[in-house]
Coordinates of C-alpha atoms (C1' of nucleotides) in Angstrom, one line a residue:
Chain A
M1 CA 33.1 17.7 -2.6
N2 CA 35.3 19.9 -4.6
L3 CA 34.7 20.6 -8.2
A4 CA 38.1 19.3 -9.4
L5 CA 37.6 16.1 -7.8
L6 CA 34.2 15.7 -9.3
C7 CA 35.7 16.5 -12.8
Y8 CA 38.3 13.5 -11.8
F9 CA 35.6 10.7 -11.7
P10 CA 34.4 11.0 -15.4
Y11 CA 37.9 11.0 -16.6
R12 CA 39.2 8.3 -14.7
A13 CA 36.2 6.2 -15.5
M14 CA 36.5 6.9 -19.3
E15 CA 40.4 5.9 -19.2
A16 CA 39.6 2.7 -17.6
R17 CA 36.8 1.7 -19.9
V18 CA 39.0 2.8 -23.0
V19 CA 42.0 0.9 -21.9
A20 CA 39.9 -2.1 -20.9
A21 CA 38.3 -2.1 -24.4
V22 CA 41.6 -1.7 -26.2
E23 CA 43.2 -4.5 -24.2
E24 CA 40.3 -6.8 -25.1
A25 CA 40.6 -6.0 -28.8
G26 CA 44.3 -7.2 -28.6
Y27 CA 46.0 -4.0 -28.6
A28 CA 48.3 -3.7 -25.9
F29 CA 49.2 -0.1 -25.0
T30 CA 49.0 1.7 -21.5
V31 CA 47.3 4.8 -20.5
A32 CA 50.4 6.8 -20.8
Q33 CA 51.2 5.6 -24.3
G34 CA 47.5 6.1 -25.3
R35 CA 47.8 9.7 -24.4
I36 CA 50.7 10.2 -26.8
L37 CA 49.0 8.0 -29.6
A38 CA 45.7 9.9 -29.3
R39 CA 47.7 13.1 -29.9
V40 CA 49.5 12.2 -33.3
G41 CA 48.1 14.0 -36.1
P42 CA 47.2 12.5 -39.7
D43 CA 50.6 13.8 -41.0
G44 CA 52.7 13.0 -38.2
T45 CA 53.7 15.2 -35.1
R46 CA 56.9 16.3 -33.6
I47 CA 57.9 14.7 -30.2
G48 CA 58.1 18.2 -28.6
D49 CA 54.6 18.8 -29.6
L50 CA 53.2 15.6 -28.3
A51 CA 55.1 16.2 -25.0
E52 CA 53.4 19.6 -24.7
Q53 CA 49.9 18.4 -25.5
A54 CA 50.1 15.5 -23.3
G55 CA 51.6 17.7 -20.5
V56 CA 55.0 15.8 -20.0
T57 CA 58.5 16.4 -20.8
K58 CA 60.1 15.6 -24.0
Q59 CA 62.0 13.0 -22.3
T60 CA 59.0 11.3 -21.2
A61 CA 57.5 11.6 -24.7
T62 CA 60.6 10.2 -26.1
F63 CA 60.5 7.2 -23.8
L64 CA 56.9 6.5 -24.5
V65 CA 57.4 7.0 -28.5
N66 CA 60.3 4.3 -28.1
Q67 CA 57.8 1.8 -26.5
L68 CA 55.2 2.5 -29.0
E69 CA 57.7 2.4 -31.8
K70 CA 59.0 -1.0 -30.7
A71 CA 55.3 -2.3 -30.3
G72 CA 54.6 -1.3 -33.9
Y73 CA 52.0 1.6 -33.3
V74 CA 54.0 4.5 -34.6
E75 CA 57.2 5.1 -36.7
R76 CA 59.7 8.0 -36.7
V77 CA 60.3 9.7 -40.0
P78 CA 62.4 12.6 -40.7
D79 CA 60.7 16.0 -40.8
P80 CA 61.4 17.6 -44.1
A81 CA 61.1 21.0 -42.7
D82 CA 63.7 20.7 -39.9
A83 CA 66.5 18.2 -39.9
R84 CA 66.9 18.4 -36.2
A85 CA 63.1 17.3 -35.8
R86 CA 61.6 13.9 -36.6
L87 CA 57.8 13.2 -37.1
V88 CA 56.0 10.6 -35.2
R89 CA 53.5 8.6 -37.5
L90 CA 50.9 6.1 -36.9
S91 CA 51.4 2.7 -38.3
E92 CA 48.5 0.7 -39.7
A93 CA 48.1 -0.8 -36.3
G94 CA 48.3 2.3 -34.6
W95 CA 45.5 3.8 -36.5
A96 CA 43.3 0.6 -35.9
G97 CA 44.3 1.0 -32.1
V98 CA 43.2 4.7 -32.2
A99 CA 40.0 3.8 -34.1
I100 CA 38.8 1.4 -31.3
A101 CA 39.6 4.0 -28.4
R102 CA 37.6 6.3 -30.1
K103 CA 34.9 4.1 -30.8
V104 CA 34.7 3.2 -27.0
E105 CA 35.1 6.6 -26.1
A106 CA 32.0 7.7 -28.1
E107 CA 30.0 4.6 -26.7
V108 CA 30.8 5.7 -23.0
E109 CA 30.1 9.5 -23.9
A110 CA 26.7 8.1 -25.2
E111 CA 26.1 6.4 -21.9
W112 CA 26.6 9.7 -20.2
V113 CA 24.4 11.5 -22.4
A114 CA 21.7 9.0 -21.6
H115 CA 22.1 9.6 -18.0
L116 CA 22.1 13.3 -18.0
G117 CA 19.9 14.1 -21.1
E118 CA 20.9 15.8 -24.2
S119 CA 20.3 19.3 -23.1
D120 CA 22.2 19.2 -19.7
T121 CA 25.1 17.3 -21.5
A122 CA 25.4 20.2 -23.7
A123 CA 25.3 22.5 -20.8
L124 CA 28.2 20.7 -19.2
R125 CA 30.3 20.6 -22.3
R126 CA 29.9 24.4 -22.5
A127 CA 30.9 25.0 -18.9
L128 CA 33.7 22.6 -19.3
E129 CA 34.9 24.3 -22.3
R130 CA 34.7 27.8 -20.7
L131 CA 36.6 26.4 -17.6
R132 CA 39.2 25.1 -20.1
E133 CA 40.0 28.8 -20.9
V134 CA 41.3 29.3 -17.6
T135 CA 42.8 25.8 -16.8
D136 CA 44.5 24.5 -20.0
P137 CA 47.8 26.2 -20.4
Y138 CA 48.3 25.0 -24.0
R139 CA 45.5 27.0 -25.5
Chain B
M1 CA 36.9 17.4 -28.0
N2 CA 35.8 14.6 -25.7
L3 CA 34.0 15.1 -22.8
A4 CA 36.3 13.0 -20.6
L5 CA 39.4 15.1 -21.7
L6 CA 37.4 18.4 -20.9
C7 CA 37.1 17.2 -17.5
Y8 CA 40.8 16.4 -17.2
F9 CA 41.8 20.1 -17.7
P10 CA 40.4 21.7 -14.6
Y11 CA 41.4 18.6 -12.5
R12 CA 45.0 18.7 -13.6
A13 CA 45.2 22.6 -13.2
M14 CA 43.8 22.4 -9.4
E15 CA 46.2 19.6 -8.7
A16 CA 49.2 21.6 -9.9
R17 CA 48.2 24.5 -8.1
V18 CA 47.6 22.9 -4.8
V19 CA 50.9 21.0 -4.9
A20 CA 52.7 24.4 -5.7
A21 CA 51.2 26.1 -2.9
V22 CA 51.8 23.6 -0.4
E23 CA 55.2 23.1 -1.5
E24 CA 55.8 26.9 -1.4
A25 CA 54.4 26.7 2.3
G26 CA 57.1 24.4 3.2
Y27 CA 55.2 21.3 3.3
A28 CA 56.5 18.4 1.1
F29 CA 54.1 16.0 0.0
T30 CA 53.3 14.8 -3.5
V31 CA 50.3 14.3 -5.2
A32 CA 49.8 10.8 -4.5
Q33 CA 50.5 11.3 -1.1
G34 CA 48.0 14.3 -0.8
R35 CA 45.1 12.1 -2.1
I36 CA 45.7 9.8 0.7
L37 CA 46.0 12.8 3.1
A38 CA 42.9 14.6 2.2
R39 CA 40.8 11.4 2.9
V40 CA 41.9 11.0 6.5
G41 CA 39.0 11.6 8.6
P42 CA 38.9 13.6 12.2
D43 CA 39.1 10.3 14.2
G44 CA 41.4 8.4 11.8
T45 CA 40.7 6.3 8.9
R46 CA 41.5 2.8 8.1
I47 CA 44.2 2.0 5.4
G48 CA 41.8 0.0 3.4
D49 CA 38.9 2.8 3.5
L50 CA 41.7 5.2 2.5
A51 CA 43.0 2.9 -0.4
E52 CA 39.3 2.4 -1.6
Q53 CA 38.3 6.1 -1.5
A54 CA 41.7 7.2 -3.4
G55 CA 41.0 4.4 -6.0
V56 CA 44.2 2.4 -5.2
T57 CA 45.2 -1.0 -3.6
K58 CA 45.8 -1.4 -0.2
Q59 CA 49.4 -1.9 -0.9
T60 CA 49.9 1.2 -2.5
A61 CA 48.0 2.9 0.4
T62 CA 50.4 1.1 2.8
F63 CA 53.4 2.6 0.9
L64 CA 51.9 6.1 0.9
V65 CA 51.1 6.0 4.4
N66 CA 54.6 4.9 5.3
Q67 CA 56.1 7.7 3.5
L68 CA 53.5 10.0 5.2
E69 CA 54.4 8.6 8.9
K70 CA 58.1 8.9 8.0
A71 CA 57.8 12.5 7.0
G72 CA 55.5 13.0 10.0
Y73 CA 52.2 13.9 8.6
V74 CA 50.3 10.8 9.8
E75 CA 50.5 8.3 12.7
R76 CA 49.1 4.9 12.9
V77 CA 47.1 3.7 16.1
P78 CA 45.4 0.5 16.9
D79 CA 41.8 0.5 16.0
P80 CA 39.8 -0.1 19.2
A81 CA 37.1 -1.9 17.2
D82 CA 39.2 -4.4 15.5
A83 CA 42.6 -5.6 16.5
R84 CA 43.7 -6.6 12.9
A85 CA 43.0 -3.0 11.9
R86 CA 44.8 0.3 12.5
L87 CA 43.7 3.7 12.2
V88 CA 45.6 6.4 10.3
R89 CA 45.4 9.7 12.0
L90 CA 46.8 13.2 10.9
S91 CA 49.6 14.9 13.1
E92 CA 49.6 18.5 13.6
A93 CA 51.8 19.0 10.7
G94 CA 49.3 16.9 8.7
W95 CA 46.3 19.1 9.6
A96 CA 48.4 22.3 8.8
G97 CA 49.2 21.0 5.6
V98 CA 45.9 19.7 4.7
A99 CA 44.5 23.1 5.8
I100 CA 46.6 24.9 3.3
A101 CA 45.7 22.5 0.6
R102 CA 42.0 23.1 1.3
K103 CA 42.5 26.7 1.3
V104 CA 44.2 27.0 -2.1
E105 CA 41.4 24.5 -3.4
A106 CA 38.9 27.0 -2.5
E107 CA 40.8 30.0 -3.9
V108 CA 41.1 28.3 -7.3
E109 CA 37.5 27.2 -7.1
A110 CA 36.4 30.9 -6.5
E111 CA 38.4 31.9 -9.7
W112 CA 36.5 29.5 -11.6
V113 CA 33.3 30.9 -10.2
A114 CA 34.4 34.1 -11.1
H115 CA 35.0 32.8 -14.7
L116 CA 31.8 30.8 -15.2
G117 CA 29.4 32.9 -13.0
E118 CA 27.4 31.5 -10.0
S119 CA 24.4 29.7 -11.8
D120 CA 26.7 28.1 -14.4
T121 CA 28.9 26.8 -11.7
A122 CA 26.1 25.5 -9.9
A123 CA 24.8 23.8 -12.9
L124 CA 28.2 22.4 -13.8
R125 CA 28.5 20.9 -10.2
R126 CA 25.0 19.3 -10.5
A127 CA 26.1 17.6 -13.8
L128 CA 29.3 16.5 -12.5
E129 CA 27.5 15.2 -9.3
R130 CA 25.0 13.2 -11.6
L131 CA 27.8 11.9 -13.7
R132 CA 29.4 10.5 -10.6
E133 CA 26.6 8.3 -10.3
V134 CA 27.6 6.4 -13.3
T135 CA 31.5 6.9 -13.1
D136 CA 32.6 6.5 -9.5
P137 CA 32.9 2.6 -8.6
Y138 CA 33.0 3.8 -4.8
R139 CA 29.5 5.1 -4.1
Chain C
dC1 C1' 34.1 -24.9 21.0
dC2 C1' 36.9 -25.3 16.9
dA3 C1' 38.0 -25.7 12.0
dA4 C1' 37.4 -23.1 7.8
dT5 C1' 36.9 -19.2 5.7
dA6 C1' 37.0 -14.4 5.3
dT7 C1' 39.3 -9.5 6.4
dG8 C1' 42.7 -5.9 7.4
dG9 C1' 47.2 -5.2 6.7
dT10 C1' 52.3 -5.8 5.5
dT11 C1' 56.3 -7.4 2.7
dC12 C1' 58.6 -8.3 -1.3
dG13 C1' 59.5 -7.9 -6.1
dA14 C1' 58.7 -6.0 -10.4
dG15 C1' 57.2 -2.7 -14.0
dA16 C1' 55.4 1.9 -15.6
dA17 C1' 55.8 6.8 -15.7
dT18 C1' 57.9 10.7 -14.6
dC19 C1' 61.8 14.0 -13.7
dT20 C1' 66.6 16.4 -14.0
dG21 C1' 70.9 16.9 -15.8
dA22 C1' 74.1 16.4 -19.6
dC23 C1' 74.8 15.4 -24.4
dT24 C1' 74.5 15.4 -30.0
dA25 C1' 72.9 17.4 -34.0
dC26 C1' 71.1 21.1 -36.4
dT27 C1' 69.0 26.0 -37.3
dG28 C1' 69.1 30.7 -37.7
dT29 C1' 71.1 35.4 -36.5
dC30 C1' 74.6 38.7 -36.5
Chain D
dG1 C1' 81.5 31.7 -39.8
dA2 C1' 80.8 32.0 -34.6
dC3 C1' 77.3 31.4 -31.3
dA4 C1' 73.0 31.1 -29.0
dG5 C1' 68.8 28.7 -29.3
dT6 C1' 66.1 24.5 -30.5
dA7 C1' 64.8 19.3 -31.4
dG8 C1' 65.6 15.2 -29.6
dT9 C1' 68.1 11.5 -27.2
dC10 C1' 70.6 9.0 -23.3
dA11 C1' 71.6 8.1 -18.5
dG12 C1' 70.2 7.9 -13.8
dA13 C1' 67.2 8.5 -10.0
dT14 C1' 62.6 8.6 -7.7
dT15 C1' 57.8 7.7 -7.3
dC16 C1' 53.8 5.2 -7.9
dT17 C1' 51.5 1.3 -8.8
dC18 C1' 50.2 -3.6 -8.8
dG19 C1' 50.3 -8.8 -8.0
dA20 C1' 51.6 -12.5 -4.9
dA21 C1' 52.5 -14.4 -0.6
dC22 C1' 52.2 -13.8 3.9
dC23 C1' 50.5 -13.0 9.2
dA24 C1' 47.3 -11.7 12.6
dT25 C1' 42.7 -11.4 13.9
dA26 C1' 37.4 -12.2 13.3
dT27 C1' 33.3 -14.4 12.0
dT28 C1' 30.8 -18.4 11.0
dG29 C1' 29.0 -23.3 10.4
dG30 C1' 28.7 -27.6 12.3

DNA sequence: CCAATATGGTTCGAGAATCTGACTACTGTC
DNA sequence: GACAGTAGTCAGATTCTCGAACCATATTGG
């Protein structure tokens, strides 16, 4: 079984759990929308930055932000630093949805710690962080 | 940084490398098609099993196998054990494509070992395998 | 043995996510 | 001030995915 595939299982499991819980709580956004939502900073973030961090093109990010805006989770405001750019900011509903997602994330991670044990989890995290150095093109 | 996201980086990096290399070598199949292709056993595999292992519905698997069949990477043959079922088998081109994918996979994994060291990689693998026990719905 | 139910697979229709290419509006530089 | 570069959007197309409905075959209970 190759390492990359082994990495995929927990990722997919987490994503499924989070989406289910968020939906359960009445916040309807998809996985792709969630990936954008999760990367919006406290003071707003540019579309281009969101796209880069989420690993998609600007067009795709525009498309997803359109949907999120229509659903009321984010708003676009002008970027005071550059009249070409616009900042995507979370609305109140957006913050609430993200909060739920973060909470479930923490719960699932706690389950993992319970299964693996504290010290093995810490080692796993360290190894993955080092692996990130050679697998994440964005830092 | 949450654990699941840390898991995602190596997975995405591997997928990108493999797809690029396979395309480079003149074999045109997509990531989703590759996930099916990679799970076809030496004596053929049923659509339903492929779907389950790849984590998609039977409809999706049917769709992907149709494309792979049209492209000449697999063929469907009757399952001698059950007249309802059909076995998906790799063609020669299918085997060749999978071989390249496996080779690149091994190369990338070797790079990771070089970065992490033998023993840390082994520990990482063990941790991920244990994590799989609680995150992989299929076994 | 056969009716009822389950299983393997396909077709159809729809929606989500993604890309490439072409465009507008603005920035910064020479 | 002209012009190359950057931020974002629009349009069109493709790929992947699922749910619902369906057909053919298998299995099982009476």
